[in-house]
Short mmCIF file of C-alpha atoms in Angstrom, two decimals:
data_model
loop_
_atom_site.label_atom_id
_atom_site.label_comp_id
_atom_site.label_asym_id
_atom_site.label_seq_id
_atom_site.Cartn_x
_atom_site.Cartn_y
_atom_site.Cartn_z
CA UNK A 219 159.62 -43.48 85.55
CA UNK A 220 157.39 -46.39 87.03
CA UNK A 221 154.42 -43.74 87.26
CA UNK A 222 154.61 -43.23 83.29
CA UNK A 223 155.30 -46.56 82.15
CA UNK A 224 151.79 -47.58 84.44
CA UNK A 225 150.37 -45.08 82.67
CA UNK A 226 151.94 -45.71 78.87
CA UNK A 227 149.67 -49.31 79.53
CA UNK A 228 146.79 -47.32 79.68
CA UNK A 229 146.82 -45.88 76.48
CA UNK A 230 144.28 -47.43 73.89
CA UNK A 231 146.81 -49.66 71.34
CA UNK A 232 145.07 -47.46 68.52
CA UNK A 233 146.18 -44.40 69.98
CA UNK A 234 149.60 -45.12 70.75
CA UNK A 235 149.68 -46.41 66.60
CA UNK A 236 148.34 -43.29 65.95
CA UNK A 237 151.41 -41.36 68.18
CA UNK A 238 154.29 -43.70 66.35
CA UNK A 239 153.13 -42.42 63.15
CA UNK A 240 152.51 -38.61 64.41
CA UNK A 241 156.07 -39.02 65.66
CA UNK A 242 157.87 -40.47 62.59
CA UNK A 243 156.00 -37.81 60.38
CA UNK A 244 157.06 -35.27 62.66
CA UNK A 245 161.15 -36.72 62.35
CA UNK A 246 160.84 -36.78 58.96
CA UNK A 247 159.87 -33.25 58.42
CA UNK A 248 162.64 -32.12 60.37
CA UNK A 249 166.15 -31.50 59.08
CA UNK A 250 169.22 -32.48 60.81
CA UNK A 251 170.62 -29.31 61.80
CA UNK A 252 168.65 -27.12 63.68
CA UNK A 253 165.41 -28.79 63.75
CA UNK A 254 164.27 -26.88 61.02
CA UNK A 255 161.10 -27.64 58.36
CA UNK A 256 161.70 -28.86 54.93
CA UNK A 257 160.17 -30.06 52.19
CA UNK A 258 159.49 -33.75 51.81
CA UNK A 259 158.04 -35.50 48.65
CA UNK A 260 154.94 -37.31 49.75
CA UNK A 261 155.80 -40.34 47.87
CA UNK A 262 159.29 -40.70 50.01
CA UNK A 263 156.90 -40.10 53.45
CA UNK A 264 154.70 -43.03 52.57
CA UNK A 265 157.22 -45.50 51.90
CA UNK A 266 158.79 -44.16 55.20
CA UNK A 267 155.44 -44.64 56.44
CA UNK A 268 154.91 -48.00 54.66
CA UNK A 269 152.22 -46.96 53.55
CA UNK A 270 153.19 -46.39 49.85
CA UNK A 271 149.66 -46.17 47.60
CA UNK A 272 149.46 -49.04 45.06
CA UNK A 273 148.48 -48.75 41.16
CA UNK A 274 144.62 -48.67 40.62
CA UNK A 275 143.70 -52.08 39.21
CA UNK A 276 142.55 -51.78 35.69
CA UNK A 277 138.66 -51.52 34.82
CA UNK A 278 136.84 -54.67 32.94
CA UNK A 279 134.82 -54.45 29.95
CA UNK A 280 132.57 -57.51 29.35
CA UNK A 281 131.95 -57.46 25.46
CA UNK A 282 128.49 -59.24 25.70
CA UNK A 283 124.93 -58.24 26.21
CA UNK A 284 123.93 -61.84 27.54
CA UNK A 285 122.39 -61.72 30.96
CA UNK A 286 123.91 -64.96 32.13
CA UNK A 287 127.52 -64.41 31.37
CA UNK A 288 127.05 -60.28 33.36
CA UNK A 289 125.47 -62.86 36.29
CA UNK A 290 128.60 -65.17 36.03
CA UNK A 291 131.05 -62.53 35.96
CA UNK A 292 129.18 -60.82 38.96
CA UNK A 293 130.24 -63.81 41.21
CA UNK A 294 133.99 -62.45 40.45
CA UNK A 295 133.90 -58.43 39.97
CA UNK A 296 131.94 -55.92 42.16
CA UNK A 297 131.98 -53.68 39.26
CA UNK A 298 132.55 -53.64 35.30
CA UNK A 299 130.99 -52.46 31.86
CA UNK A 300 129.20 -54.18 29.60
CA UNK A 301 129.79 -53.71 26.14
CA UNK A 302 127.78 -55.26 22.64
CA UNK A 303 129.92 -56.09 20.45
CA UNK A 304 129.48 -55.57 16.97
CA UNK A 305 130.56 -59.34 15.44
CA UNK A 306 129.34 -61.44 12.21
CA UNK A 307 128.04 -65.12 13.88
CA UNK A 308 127.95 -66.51 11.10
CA UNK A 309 130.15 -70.11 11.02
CA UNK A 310 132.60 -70.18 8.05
CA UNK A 311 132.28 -72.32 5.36
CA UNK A 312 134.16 -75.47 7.09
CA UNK A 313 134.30 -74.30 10.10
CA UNK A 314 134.14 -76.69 13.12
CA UNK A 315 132.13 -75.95 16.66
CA UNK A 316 135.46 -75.60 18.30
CA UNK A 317 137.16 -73.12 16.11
CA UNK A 318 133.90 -70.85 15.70
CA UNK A 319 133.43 -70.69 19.63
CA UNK A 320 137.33 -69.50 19.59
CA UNK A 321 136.89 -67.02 16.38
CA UNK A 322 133.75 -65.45 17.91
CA UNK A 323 135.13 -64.73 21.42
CA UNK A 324 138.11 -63.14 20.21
CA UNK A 325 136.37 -61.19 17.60
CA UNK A 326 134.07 -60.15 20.42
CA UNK A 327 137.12 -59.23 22.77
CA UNK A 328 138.84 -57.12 20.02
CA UNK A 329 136.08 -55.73 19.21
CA UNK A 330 136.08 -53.54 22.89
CA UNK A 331 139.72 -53.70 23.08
CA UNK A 332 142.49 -50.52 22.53
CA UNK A 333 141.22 -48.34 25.39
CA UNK A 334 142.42 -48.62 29.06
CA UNK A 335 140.31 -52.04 30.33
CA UNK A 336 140.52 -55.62 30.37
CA UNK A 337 138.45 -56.40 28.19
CA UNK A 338 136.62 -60.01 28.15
CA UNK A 339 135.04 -61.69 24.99
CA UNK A 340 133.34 -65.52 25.18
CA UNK A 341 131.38 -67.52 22.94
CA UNK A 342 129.49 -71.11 23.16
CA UNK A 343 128.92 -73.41 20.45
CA UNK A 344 127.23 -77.09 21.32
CA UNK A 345 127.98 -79.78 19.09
CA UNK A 346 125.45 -82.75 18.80
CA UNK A 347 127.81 -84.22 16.68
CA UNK A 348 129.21 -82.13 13.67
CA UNK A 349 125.67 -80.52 14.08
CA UNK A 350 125.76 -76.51 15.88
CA UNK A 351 122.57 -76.22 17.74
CA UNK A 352 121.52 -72.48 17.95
CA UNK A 353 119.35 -70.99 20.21
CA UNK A 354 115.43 -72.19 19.34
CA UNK A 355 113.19 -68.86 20.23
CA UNK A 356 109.81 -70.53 20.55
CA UNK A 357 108.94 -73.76 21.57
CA UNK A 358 108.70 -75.91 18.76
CA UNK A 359 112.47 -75.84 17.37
CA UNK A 360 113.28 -76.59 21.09
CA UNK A 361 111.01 -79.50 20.64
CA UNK A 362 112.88 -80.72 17.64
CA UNK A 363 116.48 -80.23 19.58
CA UNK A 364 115.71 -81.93 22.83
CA UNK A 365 114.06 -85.14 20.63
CA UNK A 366 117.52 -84.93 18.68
CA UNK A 367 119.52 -84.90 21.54
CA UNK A 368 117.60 -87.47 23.23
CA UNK A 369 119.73 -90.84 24.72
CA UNK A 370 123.14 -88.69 23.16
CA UNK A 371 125.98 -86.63 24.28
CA UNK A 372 125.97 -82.90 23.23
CA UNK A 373 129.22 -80.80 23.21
CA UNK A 374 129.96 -77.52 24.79
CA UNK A 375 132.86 -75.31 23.30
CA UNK A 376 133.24 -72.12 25.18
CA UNK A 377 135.75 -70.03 24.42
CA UNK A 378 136.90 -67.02 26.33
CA UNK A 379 139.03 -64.36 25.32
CA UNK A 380 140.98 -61.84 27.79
CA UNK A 381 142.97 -58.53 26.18
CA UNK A 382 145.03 -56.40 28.55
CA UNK A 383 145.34 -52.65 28.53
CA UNK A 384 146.11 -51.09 24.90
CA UNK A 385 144.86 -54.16 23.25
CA UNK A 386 148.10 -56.07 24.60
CA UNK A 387 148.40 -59.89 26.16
CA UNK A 388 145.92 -61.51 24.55
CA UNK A 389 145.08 -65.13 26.52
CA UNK A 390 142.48 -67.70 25.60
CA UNK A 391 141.09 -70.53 27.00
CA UNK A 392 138.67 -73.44 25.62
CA UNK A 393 136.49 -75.02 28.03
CA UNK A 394 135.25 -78.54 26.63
CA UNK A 395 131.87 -80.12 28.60
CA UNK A 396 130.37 -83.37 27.33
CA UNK A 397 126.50 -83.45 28.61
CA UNK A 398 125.20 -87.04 28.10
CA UNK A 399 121.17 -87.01 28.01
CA UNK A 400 118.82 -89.46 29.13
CA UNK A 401 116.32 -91.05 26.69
CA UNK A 402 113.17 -88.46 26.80
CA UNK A 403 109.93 -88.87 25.82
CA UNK A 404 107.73 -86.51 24.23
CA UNK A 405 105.76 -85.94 26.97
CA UNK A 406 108.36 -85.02 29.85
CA UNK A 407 110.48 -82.41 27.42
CA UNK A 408 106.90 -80.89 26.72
CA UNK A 409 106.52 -80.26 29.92
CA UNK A 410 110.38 -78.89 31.14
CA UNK A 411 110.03 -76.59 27.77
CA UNK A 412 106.73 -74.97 29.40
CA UNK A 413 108.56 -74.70 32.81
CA UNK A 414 111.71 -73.61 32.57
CA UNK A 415 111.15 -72.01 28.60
CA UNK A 416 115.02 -72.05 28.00
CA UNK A 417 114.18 -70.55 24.48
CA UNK A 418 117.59 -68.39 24.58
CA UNK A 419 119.59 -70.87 25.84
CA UNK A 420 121.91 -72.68 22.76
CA UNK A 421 120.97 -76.60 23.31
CA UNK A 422 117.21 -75.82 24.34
CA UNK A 423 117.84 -76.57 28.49
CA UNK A 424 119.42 -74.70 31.53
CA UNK A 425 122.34 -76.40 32.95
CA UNK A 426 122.15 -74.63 35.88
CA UNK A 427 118.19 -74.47 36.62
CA UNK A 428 115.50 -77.67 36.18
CA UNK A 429 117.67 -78.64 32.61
CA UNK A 430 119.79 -81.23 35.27
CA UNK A 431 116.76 -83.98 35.14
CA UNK A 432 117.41 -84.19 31.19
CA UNK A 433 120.76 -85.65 31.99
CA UNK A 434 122.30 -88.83 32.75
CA UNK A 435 125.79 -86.98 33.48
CA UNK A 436 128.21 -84.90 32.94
CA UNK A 437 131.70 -84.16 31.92
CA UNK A 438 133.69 -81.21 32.71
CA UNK A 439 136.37 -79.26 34.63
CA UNK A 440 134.43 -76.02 35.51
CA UNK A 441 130.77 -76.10 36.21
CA UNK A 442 130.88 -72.95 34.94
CA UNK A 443 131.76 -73.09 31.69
CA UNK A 444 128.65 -74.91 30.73
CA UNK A 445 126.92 -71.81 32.07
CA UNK A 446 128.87 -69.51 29.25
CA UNK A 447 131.47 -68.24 30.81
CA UNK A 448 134.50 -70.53 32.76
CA UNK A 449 135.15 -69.00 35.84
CA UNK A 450 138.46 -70.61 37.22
CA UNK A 451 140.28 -70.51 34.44
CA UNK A 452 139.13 -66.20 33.82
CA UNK A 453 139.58 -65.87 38.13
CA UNK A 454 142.93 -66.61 37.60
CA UNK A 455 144.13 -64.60 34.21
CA UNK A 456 142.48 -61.43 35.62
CA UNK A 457 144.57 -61.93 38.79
CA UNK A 458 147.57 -62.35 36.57
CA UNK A 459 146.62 -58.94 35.09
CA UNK A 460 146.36 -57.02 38.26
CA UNK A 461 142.66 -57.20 39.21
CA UNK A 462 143.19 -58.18 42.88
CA UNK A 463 140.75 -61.20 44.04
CA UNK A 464 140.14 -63.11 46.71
#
């Protein structure tokens, strides 16, 4: 007996696992009379096993084109879709910055959801007062913006809209980020235009590039939301939904 427990030590841990489970798949098959084979549902073994499969988490649709929200949502997700999705931007008559941000992202949501993703809609609107400021195109308009917004605060609404499976447990979330900009001259917003040429960018400047020396500071929960799409706040409903994350 002393020989054979010596040598039981000698066995690679990984092996002896290996034996265990050899050995409790090889009780399990066996009936209690006899010895004899019978049939065993594989679902019953596993859990015997613990080593029961779990649900595939569902897949993730983002409903937008835009480069920088697929980059965002990149830092989260190894792998989703993107989507266009097929919405009217134009602000109703009335309408403020806020409540367009949240009618556009969950128009953009719906408009991918019903099938078997998550599916993930978000839109930003900044305010420079009751004034939307759109994205410029070309250098000039971007001129006009960054003169407008010079020595002022701007306001960033970005909603985000999350639909389960089926089109079911719809969540949204407003993220709110007051940028307060230095007083610029001429010269120096020529010159971060030619650099950086944030021409797609609502607001005329990149938060999260060279757009930082416009601004005096900052207010905001996530650093992300600026960006176009708030990350802590989506991390944490796609967990709720079953998409496991770190």
């Amino acid at each position: 007996a002393g020989a054979e427990l010596v040598r039981l030590r000698r066995v690679p841990r990984r092996q002896i696992s290996k034996l265990n489970t050899v050995n409790a798949v090889s009780e399990h098959k066996r009936s209690s009379v006899g010895g004899e084979p019978r049939c065993v549902k594989i679902s019953s073994l596993l859990r015997t096993l613990g080593l029961a499969m779990k649900p595939e988490p569902p897949p993730v649709v983002l409903a937008s084109t835009s480069r920088y929200r697929r980059a965002l949502l990149e830092r989260l997700l190894p792998a989703f879709s993107c989507q266009s999705p097929d919405v009217d931007e134009t602000p109703l008559a009335g309408e403020s910055p806020a409540a367009l941000a949240e009618r556009l992202a969950c128009l953009k949501a719906r408009s991918a959801a019903g099938g078997p993703a998550i599916v993930i809609g978000s839109d930003q609107v900044p305010a420079l007062g009751s004034q939307v400021l759109s994205k410029p195109e070309s250098l000039e308009p971007a001129m006009a913006q960054l003169q407008a917004c010079s020595g002022r605060q701007v306001v960033f609404h970005t909603g985000v809209c999350v639909i389960g499976p089926g089109g079911t447990a719809e969540r949204f979330h407003m993220d709110r980020t007051i940028v307060h900009f230095r007083t610029l001259e001429t010269a120096e917003i020529r010159r971060y235009l030619e650099r950086e040429e944030p021409f797609d960018c609502a607001g005329s400047f990149k938060a999260e590039g060279l757009g930082v020396v416009l601004m005096e500071r900052i207010e905001n929960e996530d650093p992300t939301g600026i960006q176009g799409l708030p990350l802590i706040w989506l991390a944490n409903c796609l967990r709720s939904m079953g998409v496991p994350l770190p």
